[in-house]
Structures are given as C-alpha cells and as structure tokens.
Amino acid sequence: MTANKQTGPLPVGSTIGILGGGQLGWMIGREANRLGYRTVVLDGSANCSARHVADELIVGSLSDPELVQQVAEKSDVVTLETEHVDYRYIQPIEETGLLRPGAAVFKMIQDRLRQRRFLEQHQIPQTPFQSLENEDELTQLQWNGEKAILKTRSGGYDGKGQVRVDKAGSLKAAWAELGNTPCVLEQFVDFKMEISVILARGVDGDIRVYPIAENVHRNHILHMTIAPARVSDAVVKKAEEIGAAIAEAMDYVGLMAVELFLSNDDELLVNEIAPRVHNSGHFTYGACETSQFEQHLRAVCGLPLGSSGAICPSVMLNVLGDLWPEAHEEGAGQPDWQHVFASPASRLYLYSKSPARVGRKMGHVLVKHADLDTAIQTAEDIFEKLSTAK
Ligand SMILES: Nc1ncnc2c1ncn2[C@@H]1O[C@H](COP(=O)(O)OP(=O)(O)OP(=O)(O)O)[C@@H](O)[C@H]1O
Ligand SMILES: [Mg+2]
C-alpha cells in the first residue's frame, strides 16, 4: 500500500485486502475476480470459503496486528467481511493507506450502546433501550418487568450474547448469564415484520438502495429473505430515508445493512446496523443488476456505483448445517441437492465449509420468479424437501 491516500478510482488490477474469508469474503472475492481485481485475504483457517478466490490467503488471527499490517502492505484498499475485529487493530491501516469503511464506523458499531447513542443523536427511530454497564446501573434501572432483551454491548451475532427477560427479578440472573459484562437492555418489540435496508454509499456520496428485504428468522438465525418486502410504499420510502440518513451521518463508504422492526402500526425501529455485506442482501447476487458484493467493491475502490434495481422478485433461503444427514462426518453425506436442481428457477450457492454443524451457515438457495408468491412457495417446498430428506 502506498503512503499517499488514493483519491481517484483504483484501477482494475489493483489489490483488495479482505479481512475475513468466510462466505462473505468468498463472495466479495468472486466478484473481485470477475472485475479483474486481485485479493489478499486474511482468515483464521486455511480451509476457509475464500480459499478458492483469494490470489493470496494469509492464515492467522484477524486481531494479529502484524498480519493485518501485512495485508495492508500488499493492498491498495482494505475492507472487512465482519464487524468483529477490534477497531484499534485496523486503525493503523488508515495512517498509511485506505481502509473502507473507516475505523470510526467500526468503533461506533462494535459497541451496541455507542451505536444506540449515535442513532439517538441523529434522531433515528430505534428500539427503546437502557444501558447496563455495572452493578450501580443495575440497581438504577427503571424496568418494570415488561418483556425485554438483554444484549452484550459487543461480540454478539446470530442471536448469541443475548437473553430474554420477562419478569421482575430475572434481570440480575440474565446479566450474570452474560458474564456481568456491559450490556444494553432493549424493550421487546412486538413486531409484525423484520426488514433490512441494503444500500451502498460511494466515495462521491452517491447512495443506491436495494429493494427493501423482508426477513424471516428461525431460532434467531436468518431463515429466508423475501425481496421485495411485502410492505406499503410509505414504509419503503421511510425505510429508504432511514438507511440513507444513517449512511450520510456516518460519512459511510461501502455497502451496509440496516436491520429494522416494523411494528403493528407500521412504525419502523432500527434494530442494528451492519457495516458490511449482509446475509439478507444475498438476493442481490443473482436477482439485482449489481450484487451487493460488486457494489461494495465499487464503493471501496472509488468507482461509480452500479444499479441496485431488481431483475426479478426473489427469495433467499439459508441452508444451515441442520440439513446435513445426522452423524455427519467430514466428507460424508450431503443433503439431496436434486431438490434444488429440480427447480429451474433456483440457484444453489455452497460455501465449501466443513464440517456441517447445527446453526452453521453452509450455503443458500436463491429462487427467482416473476410472481413473488410462487418464489416463496418454491423456497418453502425446497426447504421442506431438504429437511425431510435428511
Ligand atoms: N428488541 C427486540 N425485540 C424483539 N425481537 C428482537 C429484539 N432484538 C432482537 N430481536 C430478535 O433477535 C434477532 C437477533 O437480534 P440482533 O440482530 O440484535 O442480534 P445479532 O446477534 O446481532 O443477530 P444477527 O447476527 O443475526 O444480526 C433479531 O433479528 C430479532 O428477531
Ligand atoms: Mg441482527
């Protein structure tokens, strides 16, 4: 990486450093390959998904300052597939070169309280919350035993690091269960739908928002994304405005996702922001003009953004390790993919991960159909068949 910050677009052939080589890093890398960029990927495992697309794979911890520095030295821009790398480890990249999005974004997002305070400061509607930093704050909390969720301020994903509380007295136990670590107590939102806004903001401030996505979770893990979400035009407009306001306020560069709850009276509340390509944006990879991965690359490389328009309505079905045959051993059985291949409108994306474990994201299926209800039905049928064929 050169000492001077690059201001113009990074020419094709430049090298993109990616911290994290899971499925997100893999799909960013695939799109980078297609666009003619080189990639250097840092991941904890030589067996990571991105091994197939990385021009160079460095194996080691994302929190090892020397390895992060090595990636930076070999790259013209560095980006991340995860928000879970302590911002202090990536901050030095900004001193010598390009880190997109910037370390300040990660500093804010890595801490749920800081993220909530940021939203508050910018008058963005969000889930009501209180801070629970220490024993003192525990005794001062104004909580009447209503349903709530206690979440650790840092490190949570796929519903980990959170405990539901619903009756007076259980809060202390919940806090102990999470390790008496700083937390945020959030009101439980009785939502009718979860949606996400997938958008990108370019170096020039241009913002492109994808069709609003409707998310269905099972066991706290994303199960299906339906795009476009089945909501009114007014909700779409409001969601787009919230997403754009957040991206502007952060002076964001890259692709991001904003997860929101839609209440029964059509009020939108921000749940959280993801400063990266997102599972609920996988439908863009096949069902939109520009995939979220290419869009992210365009943004971080300083290129003009591509169209975020949909080619076709779609449903993305996550394929978890739960669908693998019981007693799976490395290299042994697979789900019967004929159930996917038999559907001409469906595309299988497998992340080359091993072993399959319950809850582990192993791949996804994208179902495209001009009629959204048909796409939903097809995705549900495929899921049903894969589940029963185990
Ligand atoms: N305040 C809340 N009220 C109701 N449900 C909630 C609330 N907070 C979280 N949930 C449910 O739990 C899911 C996971 O929560 P959240 O997104 O905060 O955690 P996470 O671990 O960061 O998840 P992920 O990595 O899947 O985004 C949400 O998608 C939602 O279904
Ligand atoms: Mg979430």
JSON list of C-alpha atoms and ligand atoms in Angstrom, two decimals, residues 112 127 149 151 156-160 162 186-189 191 194 217 220 259 261 271-272 278, ligand 1:
[
{"chain": "A", "resi": 112, "resn": "ARG", "atom": "CA", "xyz": [-24.26, -1.54, 20.89]},
{"chain": "A", "resi": 127, "resn": "THR", "atom": "CA", "xyz": [-35.82, 0.22, 19.84]},
{"chain": "A", "resi": 149, "resn": "ILE", "atom": "CA", "xyz": [-33.89, -8.43, 25.76]},
{"chain": "A", "resi": 151, "resn": "LYS", "atom": "CA", "xyz": [-27.72, -7.88, 24.91]},
{"chain": "A", "resi": 156, "resn": "GLY", "atom": "CA", "xyz": [-23.00, -10.71, 19.52]},
{"chain": "A", "resi": 157, "resn": "TYR", "atom": "CA", "xyz": [-24.07, -12.45, 16.31]},
{"chain": "A", "resi": 158, "resn": "ASP", "atom": "CA", "xyz": [-26.84, -14.85, 15.23]},
{"chain": "A", "resi": 159, "resn": "GLY", "atom": "CA", "xyz": [-28.65, -14.11, 18.49]},
{"chain": "A", "resi": 160, "resn": "LYS", "atom": "CA", "xyz": [-25.64, -15.04, 20.64]},
{"chain": "A", "resi": 162, "resn": "GLN", "atom": "CA", "xyz": [-28.49, -12.04, 24.36]},
{"chain": "A", "resi": 186, "resn": "GLU", "atom": "CA", "xyz": [-33.83, -3.34, 24.97]},
{"chain": "A", "resi": 187, "resn": "GLN", "atom": "CA", "xyz": [-37.57, -3.29, 25.04]},
{"chain": "A", "resi": 188, "resn": "PHE", "atom": "CA", "xyz": [-39.00, -6.38, 23.37]},
{"chain": "A", "resi": 189, "resn": "VAL", "atom": "CA", "xyz": [-40.61, -5.15, 20.16]},
{"chain": "A", "resi": 191, "resn": "PHE", "atom": "CA", "xyz": [-43.06, -6.53, 15.50]},
{"chain": "A", "resi": 194, "resn": "GLU", "atom": "CA", "xyz": [-38.34, -7.65, 10.22]},
{"chain": "A", "resi": 217, "resn": "HIS", "atom": "CA", "xyz": [-35.80, -15.78, 11.32]},
{"chain": "A", "resi": 220, "resn": "HIS", "atom": "CA", "xyz": [-32.51, -16.36, 15.97]},
{"chain": "A", "resi": 259, "resn": "GLU", "atom": "CA", "xyz": [-31.98, -4.13, 10.28]},
{"chain": "A", "resi": 261, "resn": "PHE", "atom": "CA", "xyz": [-38.51, -3.86, 13.03]},
{"chain": "A", "resi": 271, "resn": "ASN", "atom": "CA", "xyz": [-32.52, -2.86, 15.49]},
{"chain": "A", "resi": 272, "resn": "GLU", "atom": "CA", "xyz": [-28.91, -2.67, 14.36]},
{"chain": "A", "resi": 278, "resn": "HIS", "atom": "CA", "xyz": [-25.08, -8.89, 4.69]},
{"chain": "B", "resi": 1, "resn": "LIG", "atom": "N1", "xyz": [-35.70, -5.72, 20.96]},
{"chain": "B", "resi": 1, "resn": "LIG", "atom": "C1", "xyz": [-36.10, -6.80, 20.30]},
{"chain": "B", "resi": 1, "resn": "LIG", "atom": "N2", "xyz": [-37.42, -7.13, 20.26]},
{"chain": "B", "resi": 1, "resn": "LIG", "atom": "C2", "xyz": [-37.85, -8.24, 19.62]},
{"chain": "B", "resi": 1, "resn": "LIG", "atom": "N3", "xyz": [-37.03, -9.11, 18.98]},
{"chain": "B", "resi": 1, "resn": "LIG", "atom": "C3", "xyz": [-35.72, -8.84, 18.97]},
{"chain": "B", "resi": 1, "resn": "LIG", "atom": "C4", "xyz": [-35.17, -7.67, 19.63]},
{"chain": "B", "resi": 1, "resn": "LIG", "atom": "N4", "xyz": [-33.85, -7.67, 19.46]},
{"chain": "B", "resi": 1, "resn": "LIG", "atom": "C5", "xyz": [-33.56, -8.77, 18.73]},
{"chain": "B", "resi": 1, "resn": "LIG", "atom": "N5", "xyz": [-34.66, -9.48, 18.43]},
{"chain": "B", "resi": 1, "resn": "LIG", "atom": "C6", "xyz": [-34.72, -10.72, 17.62]},
{"chain": "B", "resi": 1, "resn": "LIG", "atom": "O1", "xyz": [-33.46, -11.40, 17.68]},
{"chain": "B", "resi": 1, "resn": "LIG", "atom": "C7", "xyz": [-32.81, -11.37, 16.40]},
{"chain": "B", "resi": 1, "resn": "LIG", "atom": "C8", "xyz": [-31.31, -11.18, 16.58]},
{"chain": "B", "resi": 1, "resn": "LIG", "atom": "O2", "xyz": [-31.07, -9.94, 17.24]},
{"chain": "B", "resi": 1, "resn": "LIG", "atom": "P1", "xyz": [-29.89, -8.95, 16.82]},
{"chain": "B", "resi": 1, "resn": "LIG", "atom": "O3", "xyz": [-30.00, -8.65, 15.39]},
{"chain": "B", "resi": 1, "resn": "LIG", "atom": "O4", "xyz": [-29.87, -7.82, 17.76]},
{"chain": "B", "resi": 1, "resn": "LIG", "atom": "O5", "xyz": [-28.66, -9.87, 17.19]},
{"chain": "B", "resi": 1, "resn": "LIG", "atom": "P2", "xyz": [-27.39, -10.37, 16.45]},
{"chain": "B", "resi": 1, "resn": "LIG", "atom": "O6", "xyz": [-26.84, -11.43, 17.31]},
{"chain": "B", "resi": 1, "resn": "LIG", "atom": "O7", "xyz": [-26.55, -9.22, 16.13]},
{"chain": "B", "resi": 1, "resn": "LIG", "atom": "O8", "xyz": [-28.01, -11.05, 15.18]},
{"chain": "B", "resi": 1, "resn": "LIG", "atom": "P3", "xyz": [-27.55, -11.17, 13.68]},
{"chain": "B", "resi": 1, "resn": "LIG", "atom": "O9", "xyz": [-26.11, -11.51, 13.66]},
{"chain": "B", "resi": 1, "resn": "LIG", "atom": "O10", "xyz": [-28.41, -12.31, 13.21]},
{"chain": "B", "resi": 1, "resn": "LIG", "atom": "O11", "xyz": [-27.93, -9.89, 13.03]},
{"chain": "B", "resi": 1, "resn": "LIG", "atom": "C9", "xyz": [-33.48, -10.23, 15.65]},
{"chain": "B", "resi": 1, "resn": "LIG", "atom": "O12", "xyz": [-33.36, -10.40, 14.26]},
{"chain": "B", "resi": 1, "resn": "LIG", "atom": "C10", "xyz": [-34.91, -10.37, 16.17]},
{"chain": "B", "resi": 1, "resn": "LIG", "atom": "O13", "xyz": [-35.58, -11.44, 15.54]}
]
